[in-house]
PDB file of C-alpha atoms in Angstrom:
ATOM      1  CA  GLU B   1     -19.511 -21.795 -26.256  1.00 48.00           C
ATOM      2  CA  GLU B   2     -19.898 -23.896 -23.110  1.00 44.00           C
ATOM      3  CA  SER B   3     -19.723 -22.039 -19.776  1.00 53.00           C
ATOM      4  CA  ARG B   4     -17.341 -23.182 -17.071  1.00 50.00           C
ATOM      5  CA  GLU B   5     -20.259 -24.584 -15.031  1.00 53.00           C
ATOM      6  CA  GLU B   6     -21.463 -26.603 -18.031  1.00 55.00           C
ATOM      7  CA  ARG B   7     -17.971 -27.989 -18.641  1.00 57.00           C
ATOM      8  CA  LEU B   8     -17.687 -29.008 -14.971  1.00 59.00           C
ATOM      9  CA  ALA B   9     -21.083 -30.719 -15.065  1.00 61.00           C
ATOM     10  CA  THR B  10     -20.131 -32.615 -18.242  1.00 61.00           C
ATOM     11  CA  ASN B  11     -16.802 -33.625 -16.717  1.00 61.00           C
ATOM     12  CA  LYS B  12     -18.550 -34.893 -13.590  1.00 60.00           C
ATOM     13  CA  LYS B  13     -20.915 -37.066 -15.634  1.00 59.00           C
ATOM     14  CA  LEU B  14     -17.991 -38.558 -17.587  1.00 59.00           C
ATOM     15  CA  VAL B  15     -16.025 -39.285 -14.411  1.00 56.00           C
ATOM     16  CA  GLU B  16     -19.038 -40.886 -12.727  1.00 62.00           C
ATOM     17  CA  ALA B  17     -19.675 -43.030 -15.803  1.00 58.00           C
ATOM     18  CA  PHE B  18     -16.169 -44.047 -16.844  1.00 54.00           C
ATOM     19  CA  GLY B  19     -13.733 -42.827 -14.189  1.00 60.00           C
ATOM     20  CA  SER B  20     -11.847 -44.984 -11.725  1.00 60.00           C
ATOM     21  CA  THR B  21     -12.814 -45.152  -8.062  1.00 61.00           C
ATOM     22  CA  ARG B  22      -9.785 -42.994  -7.239  1.00 57.00           C
ATOM     23  CA  ARG B  23     -10.782 -40.351  -9.818  1.00 59.00           C
ATOM     24  CA  ARG B  24     -14.371 -40.242  -8.524  1.00 59.00           C
ATOM     25  CA  ARG B  25     -13.060 -39.854  -4.976  1.00 57.00           C
ATOM     26  CA  GLN B  26     -10.849 -36.947  -6.059  1.00 57.00           C
ATOM     27  CA  LEU B  27     -13.782 -35.221  -7.737  1.00 58.00           C
ATOM     28  CA  ASN B  28     -16.003 -35.638  -4.678  1.00 56.00           C
ATOM     29  CA  ALA B  29     -13.274 -34.333  -2.373  1.00 48.00           C
ATOM     30  CA  ARG B  30     -12.899 -31.257  -4.545  1.00 47.00           C
ATOM     31  CA  GLU B  31     -16.626 -30.565  -4.474  1.00 46.00           C
ATOM     32  CA  GLU B  32     -16.716 -30.936  -0.700  1.00 40.00           C
ATOM     33  CA  GLY B  33     -14.202 -28.125  -0.371  1.00 36.00           C
ATOM     34  CA  THR B  34     -11.033 -30.056   0.347  1.00 33.00           C
ATOM     35  CA  VAL B  35      -8.114 -27.652   0.018  1.00 35.00           C
ATOM     36  CA  ARG B  36      -6.207 -28.136  -3.217  1.00 37.00           C
ATOM     37  CA  VAL B  37      -3.498 -25.908  -4.625  1.00 34.00           C
ATOM     38  CA  GLU B  38      -5.265 -25.747  -7.983  1.00 35.00           C
ATOM     39  CA  LYS B  39      -8.358 -24.276  -6.296  1.00 37.00           C
ATOM     40  CA  LEU B  40      -6.518 -20.972  -5.980  1.00 39.00           C
ATOM     41  CA  GLY B  41      -7.168 -20.305  -9.655  1.00 42.00           C
ATOM     42  CA  ASP B  42     -10.795 -19.170  -9.572  1.00 47.00           C
ATOM     43  CA  ALA B  43     -10.457 -16.653  -6.748  1.00 45.00           C
ATOM     44  CA  ALA B  44      -7.157 -15.340  -8.078  1.00 49.00           C
ATOM     45  CA  ASP B  45      -8.589 -14.943 -11.578  1.00 52.00           C
ATOM     46  CA  ALA B  46     -11.597 -13.059 -10.228  1.00 50.00           C
ATOM     47  CA  LEU B  47      -9.357 -10.722  -8.265  1.00 51.00           C
ATOM     48  CA  GLN B  48      -7.080 -10.135 -11.246  1.00 55.00           C
ATOM     49  CA  ALA B  49     -10.120  -9.457 -13.454  1.00 57.00           C
ATOM     50  CA  TYR B  50     -11.414  -6.878 -10.991  1.00 52.00           C
ATOM     51  CA  MET B  51      -8.034  -5.123 -10.839  1.00 57.00           C
ATOM     52  CA  GLY B  52      -7.792  -5.266 -14.615  1.00 62.00           C
ATOM     53  CA  LYS B  53     -11.130  -3.462 -14.868  1.00 64.00           C
ATOM     54  CA  VAL B  54      -9.849  -0.741 -12.530  1.00 59.00           C
ATOM     55  CA  VAL B  55      -6.802  -0.297 -14.768  1.00 62.00           C
ATOM     56  CA  THR B  56      -8.887  -0.225 -17.969  1.00 69.00           C
ATOM     57  CA  ASP B  57     -11.331   2.321 -16.521  1.00 67.00           C
ATOM     58  CA  ALA B  58      -8.490   4.543 -15.340  1.00 62.00           C
ATOM     59  CA  GLU B  59      -6.778   4.371 -18.719  1.00 63.00           C
ATOM     60  CA  ALA B  60     -10.035   5.258 -20.480  1.00 69.00           C
ATOM     61  CA  GLN B  61     -10.093   8.452 -18.419  1.00 73.00           C
ATOM     62  CA  GLY B  62      -6.667   9.383 -19.757  1.00 70.00           C
ATOM     63  CA  PHE B  63      -4.787   8.817 -16.495  1.00 66.00           C
ATOM     64  CA  THR B  64      -0.992   8.639 -16.489  1.00 64.00           C
ATOM     65  CA  LYS B  65       0.772   5.445 -15.372  1.00 56.00           C
ATOM     66  CA  ASP B  66       1.340   6.891 -11.882  1.00 60.00           C
ATOM     67  CA  LYS B  67      -2.320   7.843 -11.544  1.00 61.00           C
ATOM     68  CA  ILE B  68      -3.401   4.440 -12.808  1.00 59.00           C
ATOM     69  CA  MET B  69      -1.272   2.700 -10.194  1.00 55.00           C
ATOM     70  CA  GLY B  70      -2.736   5.069  -7.611  1.00 56.00           C
ATOM     71  CA  GLN B  71      -6.204   3.897  -8.632  1.00 55.00           C
ATOM     72  CA  VAL B  72      -5.060   0.272  -8.344  1.00 59.00           C
ATOM     73  CA  SER B  73      -3.620   0.906  -4.873  1.00 57.00           C
ATOM     74  CA  ALA B  74      -6.935   2.372  -3.725  1.00 56.00           C
ATOM     75  CA  ALA B  75      -8.900  -0.493  -5.299  1.00 58.00           C
ATOM     76  CA  ARG B  76      -6.882  -3.096  -3.406  1.00 70.00           C
ATOM     77  CA  GLN B  77      -8.844  -2.180  -0.266  1.00 82.00           C
ATOM     78  CA  LEU B  78      -5.717  -2.419   1.894  1.00 92.00           C
ATOM     79  CA  PRO B  79      -5.450  -1.025   5.415  1.00 94.00           C
ATOM     80  CA  PRO B  80      -3.200   2.067   5.734  1.00 93.00           C
ATOM     81  CA  HIS B  81       0.273   0.895   4.738  1.00 93.00           C
ATOM     82  CA  ASN B  82       3.867   1.802   3.916  1.00 94.00           C
ATOM     83  CA  LEU B  83       4.961   0.387   0.567  1.00 91.00           C
ATOM     84  CA  GLU B  84       8.655   0.870   1.386  1.00 94.00           C
ATOM     85  CA  ALA B  85       8.538  -1.153   4.635  1.00 96.00           C
ATOM     86  CA  CYS B  86      10.322  -4.500   4.857  1.00 97.00           C
ATOM     87  CA  ASN B  87       8.706  -5.907   8.010  1.00 96.00           C
ATOM     88  CA  ALA B  88       5.118  -6.512   9.009  1.00 98.00           C
ATOM     89  CA  TRP B  89       4.753  -3.922  11.784  1.00 97.00           C
ATOM     90  CA  ASP B  90       6.258  -1.138   9.683  1.00 97.00           C
ATOM     91  CA  ALA B  91       4.233  -2.165   6.638  1.00 97.00           C
ATOM     92  CA  TYR B  92       0.936  -1.944   8.554  1.00 97.00           C
ATOM     93  CA  PRO B  93       1.524   0.360  11.549  1.00 95.00           C
ATOM     94  CA  TRP B  94      -0.695  -0.417  14.512  1.00 94.00           C
ATOM     95  CA  GLU B  95      -1.500   3.258  15.107  1.00 89.00           C
ATOM     96  CA  THR B  96      -3.197   3.457  11.684  1.00 94.00           C
ATOM     97  CA  LEU B  97      -4.701  -0.047  11.587  1.00 96.00           C
ATOM     98  CA  VAL B  98      -7.528   0.923  13.951  1.00 96.00           C
ATOM     99  CA  PRO B  99      -9.882   3.449  12.298  1.00 94.00           C
ATOM    100  CA  GLY B 100     -10.329   6.896  13.782  1.00 89.00           C
ATOM    101  CA  ASP B 101      -9.126   7.393  17.340  1.00 89.00           C
ATOM    102  CA  ALA B 102     -10.585   4.128  18.626  1.00 94.00           C
ATOM    103  CA  ALA B 103      -7.318   2.316  19.446  1.00 93.00           C
ATOM    104  CA  GLY B 104      -7.483   3.548  23.028  1.00 92.00           C
ATOM    105  CA  SER B 105     -10.913   1.970  23.471  1.00 94.00           C
ATOM    106  CA  ILE B 106      -9.595  -1.551  22.805  1.00 95.00           C
ATOM    107  CA  ARG B 107      -9.383  -3.262  26.173  1.00 90.00           C
ATOM    108  CA  PRO B 108      -7.369  -6.499  26.154  1.00 95.00           C
ATOM    109  CA  GLY B 109      -7.582  -7.096  29.908  1.00 95.00           C
ATOM    110  CA  ARG B 110     -10.146  -9.898  29.599  1.00 93.00           C
ATOM    111  CA  LEU B 111      -7.962 -11.745  27.119  1.00 96.00           C
ATOM    112  CA  LEU B 112      -4.894 -11.431  29.324  1.00 97.00           C
ATOM    113  CA  LYS B 113      -6.856 -12.834  32.256  1.00 96.00           C
ATOM    114  CA  ALA B 114      -8.292 -15.661  30.146  1.00 97.00           C
ATOM    115  CA  ALA B 115      -4.776 -16.668  29.092  1.00 97.00           C
ATOM    116  CA  GLN B 116      -3.905 -17.279  32.751  1.00 96.00           C
ATOM    117  CA  GLU B 117      -7.187 -18.564  34.203  1.00 96.00           C
ATOM    118  CA  TYR B 118      -8.971 -21.522  32.647  1.00 95.00           C
ATOM    119  CA  GLU B 119     -12.323 -20.632  34.275  1.00 96.00           C
ATOM    120  CA  VAL B 120     -12.248 -17.181  32.672  1.00 96.00           C
ATOM    121  CA  GLU B 121     -11.439 -18.700  29.292  1.00 96.00           C
ATOM    122  CA  GLN B 122     -14.341 -21.148  29.594  1.00 95.00           C
ATOM    123  CA  ASP B 123     -16.731 -18.375  30.612  1.00 95.00           C
ATOM    124  CA  MET B 124     -15.707 -16.363  27.540  1.00 95.00           C
ATOM    125  CA  ARG B 125     -16.109 -19.390  25.316  1.00 93.00           C
ATOM    126  CA  GLU B 126     -19.543 -20.332  26.652  1.00 94.00           C
ATOM    127  CA  LYS B 127     -20.910 -16.770  26.574  1.00 91.00           C
ATOM    128  CA  ARG B 128     -19.231 -15.907  23.236  1.00 91.00           C
ATOM    129  CA  LYS B 129     -17.587 -12.837  24.749  1.00 92.00           C
ATOM    130  CA  ILE B 130     -14.588 -13.259  22.457  1.00 95.00           C
ATOM    131  CA  ASP B 131     -14.468 -14.718  18.957  1.00 96.00           C
ATOM    132  CA  PRO B 132     -13.611 -18.474  19.100  1.00 95.00           C
ATOM    133  CA  TYR B 133     -10.686 -18.090  16.689  1.00 97.00           C
ATOM    134  CA  VAL B 134      -9.122 -15.472  18.955  1.00 97.00           C
ATOM    135  CA  LEU B 135      -9.603 -17.744  21.968  1.00 96.00           C
ATOM    136  CA  SER B 136      -7.665 -20.432  20.093  1.00 95.00           C
ATOM    137  CA  ARG B 137      -4.687 -18.030  19.983  1.00 97.00           C
ATOM    138  CA  LEU B 138      -4.522 -17.533  23.768  1.00 97.00           C
ATOM    139  CA  PRO B 139      -1.213 -19.488  23.962  1.00 96.00           C
ATOM    140  CA  LEU B 140       0.368 -16.430  22.305  1.00 97.00           C
ATOM    141  CA  LEU B 141      -0.327 -14.516  25.533  1.00 97.00           C
ATOM    142  CA  ARG B 142       1.710 -16.863  27.716  1.00 96.00           C
ATOM    143  CA  ASP B 143       5.079 -15.588  26.543  1.00 94.00           C
ATOM    144  CA  PRO B 144       7.512 -14.370  29.250  1.00 94.00           C
ATOM    145  CA  ASP B 145       8.019 -11.097  27.343  1.00 96.00           C
ATOM    146  CA  GLN B 146       5.236  -8.987  28.873  1.00 95.00           C
ATOM    147  CA  ARG B 147       5.683  -6.083  26.452  1.00 95.00           C
ATOM    148  CA  LEU B 148       5.147  -8.470  23.564  1.00 96.00           C
ATOM    149  CA  VAL B 149       2.185 -10.097  25.312  1.00 97.00           C
ATOM    150  CA  LYS B 150       0.400  -6.768  25.798  1.00 96.00           C
ATOM    151  CA  GLN B 151       0.991  -5.883  22.165  1.00 96.00           C
ATOM    152  CA  ARG B 152      -0.408  -9.211  20.972  1.00 97.00           C
ATOM    153  CA  ALA B 153      -3.378  -8.982  23.342  1.00 97.00           C
ATOM    154  CA  GLN B 154      -4.336  -5.605  21.903  1.00 97.00           C
ATOM    155  CA  VAL B 155      -4.157  -6.923  18.336  1.00 98.00           C
ATOM    156  CA  LEU B 156      -6.154 -10.047  19.248  1.00 98.00           C
ATOM    157  CA  ALA B 157      -8.857  -8.004  21.002  1.00 97.00           C
ATOM    158  CA  TYR B 158      -9.149  -5.870  17.851  1.00 98.00           C
ATOM    159  CA  LEU B 159      -9.210  -8.991  15.676  1.00 98.00           C
ATOM    160  CA  SER B 160     -12.064 -10.359  17.770  1.00 98.00           C
ATOM    161  CA  ALA B 161     -14.087  -7.198  17.092  1.00 97.00           C
ATOM    162  CA  LEU B 162     -13.377  -7.418  13.346  1.00 98.00           C
ATOM    163  CA  LEU B 163     -14.401 -11.082  13.188  1.00 98.00           C
ATOM    164  CA  THR B 164     -17.550 -10.360  15.187  1.00 97.00           C
ATOM    165  CA  LEU B 165     -18.547  -7.708  12.643  1.00 96.00           C
ATOM    166  CA  LYS B 166     -17.681  -9.990   9.733  1.00 96.00           C
ATOM    167  CA  ASN B 167     -19.983 -12.689  11.071  1.00 94.00           C
ATOM    168  CA  ALA B 168     -22.774 -10.320  12.114  1.00 92.00           C
ATOM    169  CA  ARG B 169     -25.792  -9.719   9.909  1.00 85.00           C
ATOM    170  CA  PRO B 170     -24.940  -7.870   6.679  1.00 83.00           C
ATOM    171  CA  VAL B 171     -27.295  -5.075   7.727  1.00 91.00           C
ATOM    172  CA  ILE B 172     -26.924  -3.573  11.194  1.00 94.00           C
ATOM    173  CA  GLN B 173     -29.747  -1.396  12.478  1.00 94.00           C
ATOM    174  CA  VAL B 174     -29.338   1.014  15.350  1.00 95.00           C
ATOM    175  CA  ASP B 175     -32.526   2.186  17.053  1.00 93.00           C
ATOM    176  CA  PRO B 176     -32.086   5.370  19.139  1.00 92.00           C
ATOM    177  CA  LEU B 177     -35.188   4.419  21.138  1.00 91.00           C
ATOM    178  CA  GLY B 178     -33.914   0.894  21.757  1.00 91.00           C
ATOM    179  CA  GLY B 179     -30.652   1.719  23.458  1.00 94.00           C
ATOM    180  CA  GLY B 180     -28.901   3.172  20.409  1.00 95.00           C
ATOM    181  CA  LEU B 181     -25.275   2.503  19.598  1.00 96.00           C
ATOM    182  CA  GLU B 182     -24.462   1.630  23.216  1.00 96.00           C
ATOM    183  CA  LYS B 183     -26.923  -1.290  23.174  1.00 96.00           C
ATOM    184  CA  LYS B 184     -25.639  -2.528  19.810  1.00 96.00           C
ATOM    185  CA  ALA B 185     -22.032  -2.335  21.023  1.00 96.00           C
ATOM    186  CA  SER B 186     -22.965  -4.318  24.124  1.00 95.00           C
ATOM    187  CA  ASP B 187     -24.646  -6.966  21.953  1.00 94.00           C
ATOM    188  CA  LEU B 188     -21.511  -7.219  19.795  1.00 95.00           C
ATOM    189  CA  LYS B 189     -19.181  -7.375  22.827  1.00 94.00           C
ATOM    190  CA  MET B 190     -17.126  -4.266  22.050  1.00 95.00           C
ATOM    191  CA  SER B 191     -16.853  -0.675  23.202  1.00 95.00           C
ATOM    192  CA  THR B 192     -19.173   1.952  21.768  1.00 96.00           C
ATOM    193  CA  GLU B 193     -16.178   3.984  20.526  1.00 96.00           C
ATOM    194  CA  LEU B 194     -14.752   1.020  18.631  1.00 97.00           C
ATOM    195  CA  LEU B 195     -18.073   0.013  17.079  1.00 97.00           C
ATOM    196  CA  GLU B 196     -18.704   3.586  15.938  1.00 96.00           C
ATOM    197  CA  ALA B 197     -15.274   3.743  14.263  1.00 96.00           C
ATOM    198  CA  LEU B 198     -15.708   0.348  12.577  1.00 97.00           C
ATOM    199  CA  LEU B 199     -19.173   1.195  11.276  1.00 96.00           C
ATOM    200  CA  LYS B 200     -17.813   4.377   9.711  1.00 95.00           C
ATOM    201  CA  ALA B 201     -14.885   2.489   8.166  1.00 95.00           C
ATOM    202  CA  PHE B 202     -16.679  -0.569   6.791  1.00 95.00           C
ATOM    203  CA  TYR B 203     -20.363   0.345   6.344  1.00 95.00           C
ATOM    204  CA  HIS B 204     -22.568   2.831   4.507  1.00 95.00           C
ATOM    205  CA  CYS B 205     -25.125   4.562   6.694  1.00 95.00           C
ATOM    206  CA  SER B 206     -28.682   5.509   5.758  1.00 94.00           C
ATOM    207  CA  HIS B 207     -31.774   6.367   7.773  1.00 93.00           C
ATOM    208  CA  GLN B 208     -35.009   4.437   7.707  1.00 88.00           C
ATOM    209  CA  ASP B 209     -38.069   4.748   9.986  1.00 88.00           C
ATOM    210  CA  GLY B 210     -36.069   6.713  12.542  1.00 88.00           C
ATOM    211  CA  ARG B 211     -33.308   4.115  12.670  1.00 93.00           C
ATOM    212  CA  GLU B 212     -29.739   4.168  11.438  1.00 95.00           C
ATOM    213  CA  ARG B 213     -29.183   1.432   8.869  1.00 95.00           C
ATOM    214  CA  TYR B 214     -25.599   0.266   8.217  1.00 96.00           C
ATOM    215  CA  GLU B 215     -24.900  -1.826   5.113  1.00 96.00           C
ATOM    216  CA  GLN B 216     -21.809  -3.191   3.386  1.00 93.00           C
ATOM    217  CA  ASP B 217     -21.071  -3.378  -0.329  1.00 91.00           C
ATOM    218  CA  LYS B 218     -18.557  -5.792  -1.908  1.00 89.00           C
ATOM    219  CA  GLU B 219     -15.698  -3.312  -1.646  1.00 89.00           C
ATOM    220  CA  SER B 220     -16.200  -2.659   2.061  1.00 92.00           C
ATOM    221  CA  GLN B 221     -16.553  -6.406   2.700  1.00 93.00           C
ATOM    222  CA  ALA B 222     -13.236  -6.996   0.936  1.00 93.00           C
ATOM    223  CA  ARG B 223     -11.634  -4.199   2.957  1.00 94.00           C
ATOM    224  CA  LEU B 224     -12.857  -5.737   6.230  1.00 96.00           C
ATOM    225  CA  VAL B 225     -11.352  -9.114   5.285  1.00 97.00           C
ATOM    226  CA  ALA B 226      -8.055  -7.380   4.412  1.00 97.00           C
ATOM    227  CA  TYR B 227      -7.957  -5.808   7.888  1.00 97.00           C
ATOM    228  CA  ILE B 228      -8.682  -9.223   9.425  1.00 98.00           C
ATOM    229  CA  CYS B 229      -5.843 -10.820   7.444  1.00 98.00           C
ATOM    230  CA  VAL B 230      -3.364  -8.162   8.534  1.00 98.00           C
ATOM    231  CA  ALA B 231      -4.423  -8.254  12.198  1.00 98.00           C
ATOM    232  CA  ALA B 232      -4.254 -12.068  12.269  1.00 98.00           C
ATOM    233  CA  LEU B 233      -0.686 -11.967  10.923  1.00 98.00           C
ATOM    234  CA  LEU B 234       0.479  -9.166  13.241  1.00 98.00           C
ATOM    235  CA  ALA B 235      -0.647 -11.201  16.256  1.00 98.00           C
ATOM    236  CA  GLU B 236       1.638 -14.106  15.332  1.00 98.00           C
ATOM    237  CA  PRO B 237       5.381 -14.482  16.056  1.00 97.00           C
ATOM    238  CA  GLY B 238       7.235 -13.428  12.926  1.00 96.00           C
ATOM    239  CA  ALA B 239       3.884 -12.509  11.339  1.00 98.00           C
ATOM    240  CA  CYS B 240       3.647 -16.192  10.342  1.00 98.00           C
ATOM    241  CA  LEU B 241       0.370 -18.114  10.491  1.00 97.00           C
ATOM    242  CA  SER B 242       0.638 -21.876  10.941  1.00 95.00           C
ATOM    243  CA  PRO B 243      -1.361 -24.309   8.763  1.00 95.00           C
ATOM    244  CA  ALA B 244      -3.697 -25.083  11.676  1.00 93.00           C
ATOM    245  CA  SER B 245      -4.328 -21.397  12.382  1.00 95.00           C
ATOM    246  CA  CYS B 246      -4.830 -20.639   8.683  1.00 96.00           C
ATOM    247  CA  SER B 247      -7.462 -23.371   8.490  1.00 94.00           C
ATOM    248  CA  ALA B 248      -9.123 -22.170  11.714  1.00 95.00           C
ATOM    249  CA  LEU B 249      -9.262 -18.579  10.463  1.00 97.00           C
ATOM    250  CA  ALA B 250     -10.770 -19.763   7.174  1.00 96.00           C
ATOM    251  CA  ASP B 251     -13.459 -21.563   9.181  1.00 95.00           C
ATOM    252  CA  ALA B 252     -14.076 -18.397  11.215  1.00 96.00           C
ATOM    253  CA  LEU B 253     -14.534 -16.434   7.989  1.00 96.00           C
ATOM    254  CA  LYS B 254     -16.704 -19.180   6.461  1.00 95.00           C
ATOM    255  CA  MET B 255     -14.574 -19.463   3.344  1.00 95.00           C
ATOM    256  CA  PRO B 256     -12.289 -22.159   1.898  1.00 94.00           C
ATOM    257  CA  ALA B 257      -8.651 -21.888   2.984  1.00 94.00           C
ATOM    258  CA  SER B 258      -7.715 -21.593  -0.687  1.00 93.00           C
ATOM    259  CA  ASP B 259      -9.819 -18.420  -1.028  1.00 95.00           C
ATOM    260  CA  LEU B 260      -8.415 -17.011   2.204  1.00 96.00           C
ATOM    261  CA  VAL B 261      -4.879 -17.494   0.868  1.00 96.00           C
ATOM    262  CA  VAL B 262      -5.758 -15.290  -2.106  1.00 95.00           C
ATOM    263  CA  ARG B 263      -6.850 -12.574   0.359  1.00 96.00           C
ATOM    264  CA  PHE B 264      -3.584 -12.983   2.259  1.00 97.00           C
ATOM    265  CA  ARG B 265      -1.600 -12.616  -0.946  1.00 96.00           C
ATOM    266  CA  GLU B 266      -3.481  -9.426  -1.724  1.00 94.00           C
ATOM    267  CA  VAL B 267      -2.082  -7.802   1.469  1.00 96.00           C
ATOM    268  CA  GLY B 268       1.452  -8.859   0.503  1.00 96.00           C
ATOM    269  CA  ALA B 269       1.788 -12.187   2.330  1.00 98.00           C
ATOM    270  CA  THR B 270       3.289 -15.357   0.904  1.00 97.00           C
ATOM    271  CA  SER B 271       1.809 -18.825   1.276  1.00 96.00           C
ATOM    272  CA  VAL B 272       3.188 -22.346   1.133  1.00 96.00           C
ATOM    273  CA  PRO B 273       0.956 -25.451   0.994  1.00 95.00           C
ATOM    274  CA  SER B 274       1.532 -27.335   4.249  1.00 93.00           C
ATOM    275  CA  ASN B 275       0.014 -30.101   6.331  1.00 88.00           C
ATOM    276  CA  ILE B 276      -1.742 -29.610   9.651  1.00 86.00           C
ATOM    277  CA  LYS B 277       0.104 -31.884  12.068  1.00 77.00           C
ATOM    278  CA  SER B 278      -1.667 -34.052  14.620  1.00 73.00           C
ATOM    279  CA  GLU B 279       0.043 -32.254  17.521  1.00 73.00           C
ATOM    280  CA  ASP B 280      -1.374 -28.934  16.266  1.00 70.00           C
ATOM    281  CA  ILE B 281      -4.953 -30.148  16.710  1.00 71.00           C
ATOM    282  CA  SER B 282      -6.457 -29.520  20.145  1.00 68.00           C
ATOM    283  CA  ALA B 283      -8.009 -32.328  22.172  1.00 69.00           C
ATOM    284  CA  GLU B 284     -11.408 -30.639  21.818  1.00 67.00           C
ATOM    285  CA  GLU B 285     -11.088 -30.552  18.026  1.00 68.00           C
ATOM    286  CA  LYS B 286      -9.951 -34.197  17.943  1.00 66.00           C
ATOM    287  CA  GLU B 287     -13.057 -35.175  19.910  1.00 70.00           C
ATOM    288  CA  LYS B 288     -15.119 -33.542  17.148  1.00 64.00           C
ATOM    289  CA  GLY B 289     -13.339 -35.676  14.558  1.00 68.00           C
ATOM    290  CA  ALA B 290     -10.652 -33.249  13.361  1.00 65.00           C
ATOM    291  CA  LYS B 291      -7.731 -34.957  11.625  1.00 70.00           C
ATOM    292  CA  PRO B 292      -4.449 -33.848  10.014  1.00 69.00           C
ATOM    293  CA  ALA B 293      -5.267 -32.074   6.747  1.00 79.00           C
ATOM    294  CA  ARG B 294      -3.896 -29.890   3.989  1.00 86.00           C
ATOM    295  CA  SER B 295      -3.624 -26.152   4.596  1.00 94.00           C
ATOM    296  CA  TYR B 296      -1.088 -23.315   4.209  1.00 96.00           C
ATOM    297  CA  THR B 297       1.698 -21.574   6.066  1.00 97.00           C
ATOM    298  CA  VAL B 298       1.219 -17.829   5.534  1.00 98.00           C
ATOM    299  CA  THR B 299       3.887 -15.210   6.256  1.00 98.00           C
ATOM    300  CA  LEU B 300       3.896 -11.442   5.854  1.00 98.00           C
ATOM    301  CA  LEU B 301       7.206 -10.105   4.472  1.00 98.00           C
ATOM    302  CA  PRO B 302       9.476 -13.053   5.350  1.00 96.00           C
ATOM    303  CA  ASP B 303      12.360 -11.631   3.273  1.00 96.00           C
ATOM    304  CA  PRO B 304      13.796  -8.474   4.942  1.00 94.00           C
ATOM    305  CA  ARG B 305      15.232  -7.392   1.584  1.00 95.00           C
ATOM    306  CA  LYS B 306      11.814  -7.199  -0.033  1.00 96.00           C
ATOM    307  CA  THR B 307       9.421  -4.285   0.485  1.00 96.00           C
ATOM    308  CA  LEU B 308       5.652  -4.452   0.827  1.00 95.00           C
ATOM    309  CA  GLY B 309       5.375  -2.766  -2.557  1.00 92.00           C
ATOM    310  CA  GLN B 310       7.444  -5.523  -4.125  1.00 93.00           C
ATOM    311  CA  SER B 311       5.393  -8.209  -2.339  1.00 95.00           C
ATOM    312  CA  LEU B 312       1.946  -7.096  -3.464  1.00 93.00           C
ATOM    313  CA  PRO B 313       0.522  -8.951  -6.480  1.00 89.00           C
ATOM    314  CA  ALA B 314       1.587  -7.410  -9.768  1.00 78.00           C
ATOM    315  CA  ILE B 315      -1.104  -5.740 -11.807  1.00 67.00           C
ATOM    316  CA  LYS B 316      -0.589  -5.746 -15.550  1.00 58.00           C
ATOM    317  CA  LEU B 317      -1.087  -2.393 -17.175  1.00 54.00           C
ATOM    318  CA  PRO B 318      -2.823  -2.473 -20.554  1.00 54.00           C
ATOM    319  CA  ALA B 319      -0.652  -1.889 -23.608  1.00 57.00           C
ATOM    320  CA  LYS B 320      -0.620   1.657 -24.894  1.00 55.00           C
ATOM    321  CA  ARG B 321      -2.997   2.282 -27.733  1.00 55.00           C
ATOM    322  CA  LYS B 322      -1.405   3.322 -30.993  1.00 51.00           C
TER     323      LYS B 322
END
């Protein structure tokens, strides 16, 4: 039987040979990563297959339905959550979103200053002191409600640290003779306390040649992306990410927006295909050639009558064996 890759290659040859100009253009656009609703299928199928394997393995061990669903909940790689909550902040409480006791080490002062002073913002941008995606969300910190602004600034500062780790090398080495964890934290533009907590939460530690070696497996990578998705949504008014911000976050994570939407759905968010409007594109991005494009509006728990548990993707339990 032909594999999916072989079928796609055959289809491409047929389109190139006999297809219309419009059909060839559509095929090329798809290969170049243009966001299409139908592209959700592959990532969603892979995720469902993984969850299905968790269910099958749990059933093979003789687990009850409740225990099987407990296994599924753990396999989702979600941040600490409340399944009965009906709003974003109750569903993913801030006090449990930051691993360990590191929440107090998150210092949003630089972000607050950058939101008010253009020179500070430019300095941060040029020296990469804050993740570029987070800098693009500085308008959120110009709200007259100062309590809300401080809350958002804290979430954005944490999000910057998460994105920095996501885009760092997959293996992080800490040399006690080369400055240790303090030097590595300085390199990654975060506090030592926060880096230590994040390494424990998202990496496996081993020792090699007197150095600490931190590595991620697929599960911990997925968990890190889940934390990023939740933090990005909590920073937004109404926990709603605009099409432009969804596309920008996908770029920051180096993944197609269609794949990112699958990750958002896995934490209980909903998505609607939407267009990025011209007014949502910054002058700097327009100078680089950015144009209105297809993306998604993503919202966490938009319906106050629906719990997080009801919003998470359904996992089909295998039929009972006779």
